[in-house]
Each structure stands twice: as structure tokens, then as C-alpha cells.
Amino acid sequence: ILALMKQYEIKCLAMPEDDYPACLREIFAPPLLLYVRGDLKQSLENRRLAVVGTRKASSYGREMCKKLLSPLCKMGLNIVSGLALGIDTVAHHVALDNGARTIAALACGLESTYPAQNAQLAKDIIKQGALISEYEPGSKPEKWNFPARNRLISALSEAVFIVEGPITSGALLTAKNAIEQNRDICALPGNINNINATGPNHLIKHGAALISSSDDL
């Protein structure tokens, strides 16, 4: 583990230390150790919005993600997401393309990138944000790691924006974590015939803020 940390310039923050993120200390079951590549401290200085959604994003979801987030990122809003394909990838790119910082929470060790298609994106995030994980270097992306890492995405943010996803998607689990962590939840309304809209529409029906413009965010 130490060899991988040295090779890939991975830092380790322990919960008792001063540089451990204060927003993680207050949640249920905070990670005792947090592994970091990049500059997490600077990435936490501005306001932060978690953006999550399905890996099978529609053209509508991608377009709205760019349209709604771009003006805010230009104003300095930082984006937190999970580096997954689909909405997560779009959100990270919007932040980077508009001069904002972005944080990606991974479900594996930071010496590797999952999914592999986002290897270059991960490198760009390290330069303009941070990769984080509670899993030590060498850890594989086990399926049970993904639900656990979702609580970090919401915890590092002030609000969670669910763009697209069915009721059973991990994005809805992130929303559940946000409720438990007392974070605001907002969602993009969608076509009721589209399964990707069932998650956000369900959240809006039960009190999440309906987002139809950058001003709403």
C-alpha cells in the first residue's frame, strides 16, 4: 500500500487530523482513512453541488446537465460526482471546461481508474480537483463499494442534484444519503414515459426542488 501511495502520489487523511474534511466528520460511519489524489482542500473551499445520474444518460439529460451547470461553474461552483459513465462524466467535464474544480469519489483504490474509459478524465481531475476513496490502494471496484461511496458524494456537497435515473438507480441512493445527512435535494423533471425520469420525478413529487433553470440551482 505504501509503495502504491508513493508511486501514484496518494495522500492519506486520518479522521483525527486537522486536514480531514469537516463535512465528513458529521456523517454516519465516516471513513477512518481517506485517500486523496489532487488538491482536496482547495476543492472544498467554494460552494459544492453533487451531480448524479444514470450511466445510460439520454441526450436530454446530457444537454440539460451542460446547460444548467455551465453558468454556475463559471461563477465558481465546484462539482462532486462519482466518475461513472453517463451523467457523472458529463458533470465532471462541465466543471473542468468552465474553470471550476471537481471532486470524484471512487469505489476502488486510487492507483487505478474505474471505469477505464475515464482514465484521461481522472488525470484531468487530479490537476483541477481531487480523486478520493475510502478504499486503500490495491482495492478492486467490488459491487458493494459503490453504494457505500455514494454517501461520500452527498456528504462532500451542500446539495444533491439528481439529473436522470430509474427508481432503482444509485442516484436515488445518493438522494437517500443526502436526506440522512441533512443536505438539500433537487431534481430535473423528465418525460413520464422515460424510465430515466422516474427517479427525479419521484423525488420532486415527494418534496425535492424542481430544477428548470440555472437560477433554480
Tab-separated table of C-alpha atoms in Angstrom:
chain	number	residue	atom	x	y	z
A	1	ILE	CA	0.000	0.000	0.000
A	2	LEU	CA	2.779	2.445	0.889
A	3	ALA	CA	4.583	1.641	-2.362
A	4	LEU	CA	1.445	2.397	-4.397
A	5	MET	CA	0.870	5.616	-2.451
A	6	LYS	CA	4.388	6.784	-3.238
A	7	GLN	CA	4.201	5.777	-6.896
A	8	TYR	CA	0.861	7.482	-7.541
A	9	GLU	CA	1.275	10.416	-5.112
A	10	ILE	CA	-1.670	9.347	-2.979
A	11	LYS	CA	-2.144	11.127	0.336
A	12	CYS	CA	-3.901	9.589	3.328
A	13	LEU	CA	-6.019	11.704	5.693
A	14	ALA	CA	-6.914	10.214	9.064
A	15	MET	CA	-10.117	11.321	10.780
A	16	PRO	CA	-8.406	12.825	13.864
A	17	GLU	CA	-6.179	15.058	11.713
A	18	ASP	CA	-6.938	18.733	11.096
A	19	ASP	CA	-6.902	18.422	7.295
A	20	TYR	CA	-9.575	15.694	7.305
A	21	PRO	CA	-12.762	17.236	5.746
A	22	ALA	CA	-15.056	18.582	8.448
A	23	CYS	CA	-18.133	17.751	6.351
A	24	LEU	CA	-17.279	14.052	6.581
A	25	ARG	CA	-16.820	14.020	10.350
A	26	GLU	CA	-20.525	14.682	10.949
A	27	ILE	CA	-21.981	11.813	8.886
A	28	PHE	CA	-22.874	8.305	9.981
A	29	ALA	CA	-19.902	5.923	9.631
A	30	PRO	CA	-17.308	8.389	8.292
A	31	PRO	CA	-14.244	6.740	6.748
A	32	LEU	CA	-11.432	6.496	9.293
A	33	LEU	CA	-8.937	6.947	6.463
A	34	LEU	CA	-9.496	8.951	3.288
A	35	TYR	CA	-7.147	8.532	0.335
A	36	VAL	CA	-6.659	11.551	-1.938
A	37	ARG	CA	-5.036	12.396	-5.263
A	38	GLY	CA	-5.035	16.077	-6.154
A	39	ASP	CA	-5.931	19.094	-4.010
A	40	LEU	CA	-8.984	18.251	-1.922
A	41	LYS	CA	-8.591	21.192	0.453
A	42	GLN	CA	-8.823	23.787	-2.307
A	43	SER	CA	-11.658	21.896	-3.961
A	44	LEU	CA	-13.697	22.195	-0.754
A	45	GLU	CA	-13.253	25.963	-0.411
A	46	ASN	CA	-16.040	27.044	-2.793
A	47	ARG	CA	-19.666	26.003	-2.731
A	48	ARG	CA	-20.201	22.428	-3.892
A	49	LEU	CA	-23.004	20.649	-5.712
A	50	ALA	CA	-23.221	16.879	-6.086
A	51	VAL	CA	-24.466	15.868	-9.530
A	52	VAL	CA	-25.512	12.259	-10.066
A	53	GLY	CA	-27.497	10.234	-12.545
A	54	THR	CA	-27.744	7.148	-14.673
A	55	ARG	CA	-24.870	5.668	-16.660
A	56	LYS	CA	-27.304	5.347	-19.586
A	57	ALA	CA	-27.907	9.074	-19.919
A	58	SER	CA	-30.222	10.372	-22.628
A	59	SER	CA	-29.376	13.257	-24.941
A	60	TYR	CA	-31.852	15.341	-22.912
A	61	GLY	CA	-30.065	14.566	-19.648
A	62	ARG	CA	-26.645	15.350	-21.090
A	63	GLU	CA	-27.835	18.578	-22.707
A	64	MET	CA	-29.608	19.833	-19.590
A	65	CYS	CA	-26.632	18.939	-17.404
A	66	LYS	CA	-24.364	21.121	-19.540
A	67	LYS	CA	-26.894	23.939	-19.916
A	68	LEU	CA	-27.769	24.196	-16.231
A	69	LEU	CA	-24.307	23.708	-14.728
A	70	SER	CA	-22.091	25.723	-17.086
A	71	PRO	CA	-23.130	29.209	-15.882
A	72	LEU	CA	-22.718	28.179	-12.238
A	73	CYS	CA	-19.311	26.580	-12.787
A	74	LYS	CA	-18.152	29.800	-14.444
A	75	MET	CA	-19.153	31.551	-11.199
A	76	GLY	CA	-17.006	29.170	-9.151
A	77	LEU	CA	-19.387	26.373	-8.152
A	78	ASN	CA	-17.478	23.115	-7.679
A	79	ILE	CA	-18.932	19.765	-8.735
A	80	VAL	CA	-18.842	16.470	-6.823
A	81	SER	CA	-19.672	13.198	-8.560
A	82	GLY	CA	-18.589	9.578	-8.963
A	83	LEU	CA	-16.617	9.366	-12.249
A	84	ALA	CA	-19.152	6.879	-13.635
A	85	LEU	CA	-20.147	6.884	-17.292
A	86	GLY	CA	-23.172	8.962	-18.237
A	87	ILE	CA	-24.277	11.909	-16.110
A	88	ASP	CA	-21.263	11.764	-13.762
A	89	THR	CA	-18.853	12.067	-16.683
A	90	VAL	CA	-20.777	14.993	-18.180
A	91	ALA	CA	-20.837	16.814	-14.829
A	92	HIS	CA	-17.065	16.440	-14.304
A	93	HIS	CA	-16.372	17.690	-17.844
A	94	VAL	CA	-18.655	20.713	-17.412
A	95	ALA	CA	-16.735	21.730	-14.292
A	96	LEU	CA	-13.333	21.311	-15.937
A	97	ASP	CA	-14.399	23.068	-19.153
A	98	ASN	CA	-15.690	26.087	-17.248
A	99	GLY	CA	-12.768	26.623	-14.893
A	100	ALA	CA	-14.350	25.067	-11.794
A	101	ARG	CA	-12.851	22.379	-9.607
A	102	THR	CA	-14.369	18.933	-9.299
A	103	ILE	CA	-14.152	16.015	-6.872
A	104	ALA	CA	-14.645	12.384	-7.907
A	105	ALA	CA	-15.380	9.717	-5.289
A	106	LEU	CA	-14.178	6.280	-6.392
A	107	ALA	CA	-15.190	2.796	-5.266
A	108	CYS	CA	-11.686	1.359	-5.655
A	109	GLY	CA	-8.057	2.200	-4.946
A	110	LEU	CA	-6.834	5.461	-6.456
A	111	GLU	CA	-3.971	3.877	-8.390
A	112	SER	CA	-6.496	2.689	-10.980
A	113	THR	CA	-9.486	4.233	-12.729
A	114	TYR	CA	-12.949	2.714	-12.901
A	115	PRO	CA	-14.336	2.775	-15.486
A	116	ALA	CA	-11.168	2.527	-17.594
A	117	GLN	CA	-12.768	4.729	-20.286
A	118	ASN	CA	-12.431	7.682	-17.897
A	119	ALA	CA	-8.686	7.329	-17.315
A	120	GLN	CA	-7.887	10.640	-19.020
A	121	LEU	CA	-10.747	12.384	-17.225
A	122	ALA	CA	-9.337	11.156	-13.911
A	123	LYS	CA	-5.937	12.638	-14.786
A	124	ASP	CA	-7.573	15.971	-15.634
A	125	ILE	CA	-9.481	15.944	-12.345
A	126	ILE	CA	-6.261	15.424	-10.379
A	127	LYS	CA	-4.917	18.640	-11.965
A	128	GLN	CA	-8.107	20.640	-11.318
A	129	GLY	CA	-9.670	18.980	-8.313
A	130	ALA	CA	-9.293	15.698	-6.460
A	131	LEU	CA	-9.961	11.980	-6.572
A	132	ILE	CA	-10.968	10.476	-3.225
A	133	SER	CA	-11.614	6.981	-1.903
A	134	GLU	CA	-12.024	5.267	1.444
A	135	TYR	CA	-10.517	2.127	-0.103
A	136	GLU	CA	-6.772	1.636	0.200
A	137	PRO	CA	-4.593	1.432	-2.921
A	138	GLY	CA	-4.850	-2.022	-4.470
A	139	SER	CA	-8.588	-2.357	-3.734
A	140	LYS	CA	-10.753	-3.586	-6.605
A	141	PRO	CA	-14.104	-1.959	-7.512
A	142	GLU	CA	-16.332	-4.509	-5.764
A	143	LYS	CA	-20.056	-4.037	-6.384
A	144	TRP	CA	-20.821	-3.354	-2.716
A	145	ASN	CA	-18.303	-0.488	-2.679
A	146	PHE	CA	-20.450	1.679	-4.941
A	147	PRO	CA	-23.453	2.153	-2.605
A	148	ALA	CA	-21.036	2.954	0.236
A	149	ARG	CA	-19.121	5.574	-1.743
A	150	ASN	CA	-22.388	7.367	-2.618
A	151	ARG	CA	-22.640	8.651	0.951
A	152	LEU	CA	-19.315	10.461	0.432
A	153	ILE	CA	-20.592	12.197	-2.704
A	154	SER	CA	-23.524	13.700	-0.825
A	155	ALA	CA	-21.509	14.414	2.325
A	156	LEU	CA	-18.913	16.475	0.467
A	157	SER	CA	-21.647	18.657	-1.044
A	158	GLU	CA	-24.120	21.255	0.143
A	159	ALA	CA	-26.884	19.955	-2.112
A	160	VAL	CA	-27.501	16.988	-4.414
A	161	PHE	CA	-28.839	17.361	-7.967
A	162	ILE	CA	-30.341	14.191	-9.458
A	163	VAL	CA	-30.432	14.565	-13.240
A	164	GLU	CA	-31.678	11.211	-14.533
A	165	GLY	CA	-32.159	7.678	-13.305
A	166	PRO	CA	-34.761	4.999	-12.627
A	167	ILE	CA	-36.142	4.427	-9.136
A	168	THR	CA	-33.630	1.619	-8.569
A	169	SER	CA	-30.549	3.618	-9.620
A	170	GLY	CA	-27.630	4.534	-7.392
A	171	ALA	CA	-28.580	8.179	-7.853
A	172	LEU	CA	-31.657	7.599	-5.699
A	173	LEU	CA	-29.472	6.013	-3.041
A	174	THR	CA	-27.343	9.165	-3.062
A	175	ALA	CA	-30.542	11.160	-2.541
A	176	LYS	CA	-31.426	8.933	0.422
A	177	ASN	CA	-27.989	9.596	1.907
A	178	ALA	CA	-28.497	13.320	1.349
A	179	ILE	CA	-31.726	13.245	3.356
A	180	GLU	CA	-29.972	11.474	6.228
A	181	GLN	CA	-27.124	13.988	6.074
A	182	ASN	CA	-29.477	16.997	6.008
A	183	ARG	CA	-28.462	18.091	2.508
A	184	ASP	CA	-30.826	19.773	0.071
A	185	ILE	CA	-32.138	17.674	-2.813
A	186	CYS	CA	-33.099	18.926	-6.233
A	187	ALA	CA	-34.022	17.108	-9.425
A	188	LEU	CA	-34.522	17.592	-13.145
A	189	PRO	CA	-38.095	16.786	-14.269
A	190	GLY	CA	-38.409	14.449	-17.236
A	191	ASN	CA	-40.786	12.769	-19.638
A	192	ILE	CA	-43.078	10.452	-17.671
A	193	ASN	CA	-42.733	7.826	-20.422
A	194	ASN	CA	-38.951	7.654	-19.940
A	195	ILE	CA	-37.664	5.264	-17.265
A	196	ASN	CA	-34.734	7.619	-16.619
A	197	ALA	CA	-37.218	10.254	-15.443
A	198	THR	CA	-38.943	8.043	-12.871
A	199	GLY	CA	-36.311	8.714	-10.204
A	200	PRO	CA	-36.199	12.525	-10.418
A	201	ASN	CA	-39.973	12.797	-10.874
A	202	HIS	CA	-40.493	10.616	-7.784
A	203	LEU	CA	-38.200	12.865	-5.746
A	204	ILE	CA	-39.957	16.023	-6.955
A	205	LYS	CA	-43.342	14.518	-6.054
A	206	HIS	CA	-42.035	13.966	-2.520
A	207	GLY	CA	-40.547	17.394	-1.972
A	208	ALA	CA	-37.288	17.754	-3.923
A	209	ALA	CA	-36.812	21.117	-5.589
A	210	LEU	CA	-37.782	21.117	-9.268
A	211	ILE	CA	-34.918	22.467	-11.387
A	212	SER	CA	-35.765	24.052	-14.733
A	213	SER	CA	-33.056	26.732	-14.946
A	214	SER	CA	-29.623	27.652	-13.612
A	215	ASP	CA	-31.338	30.252	-11.429
A	216	ASP	CA	-33.254	27.469	-9.680
A	217	LEU	CA	-29.961	25.813	-8.739
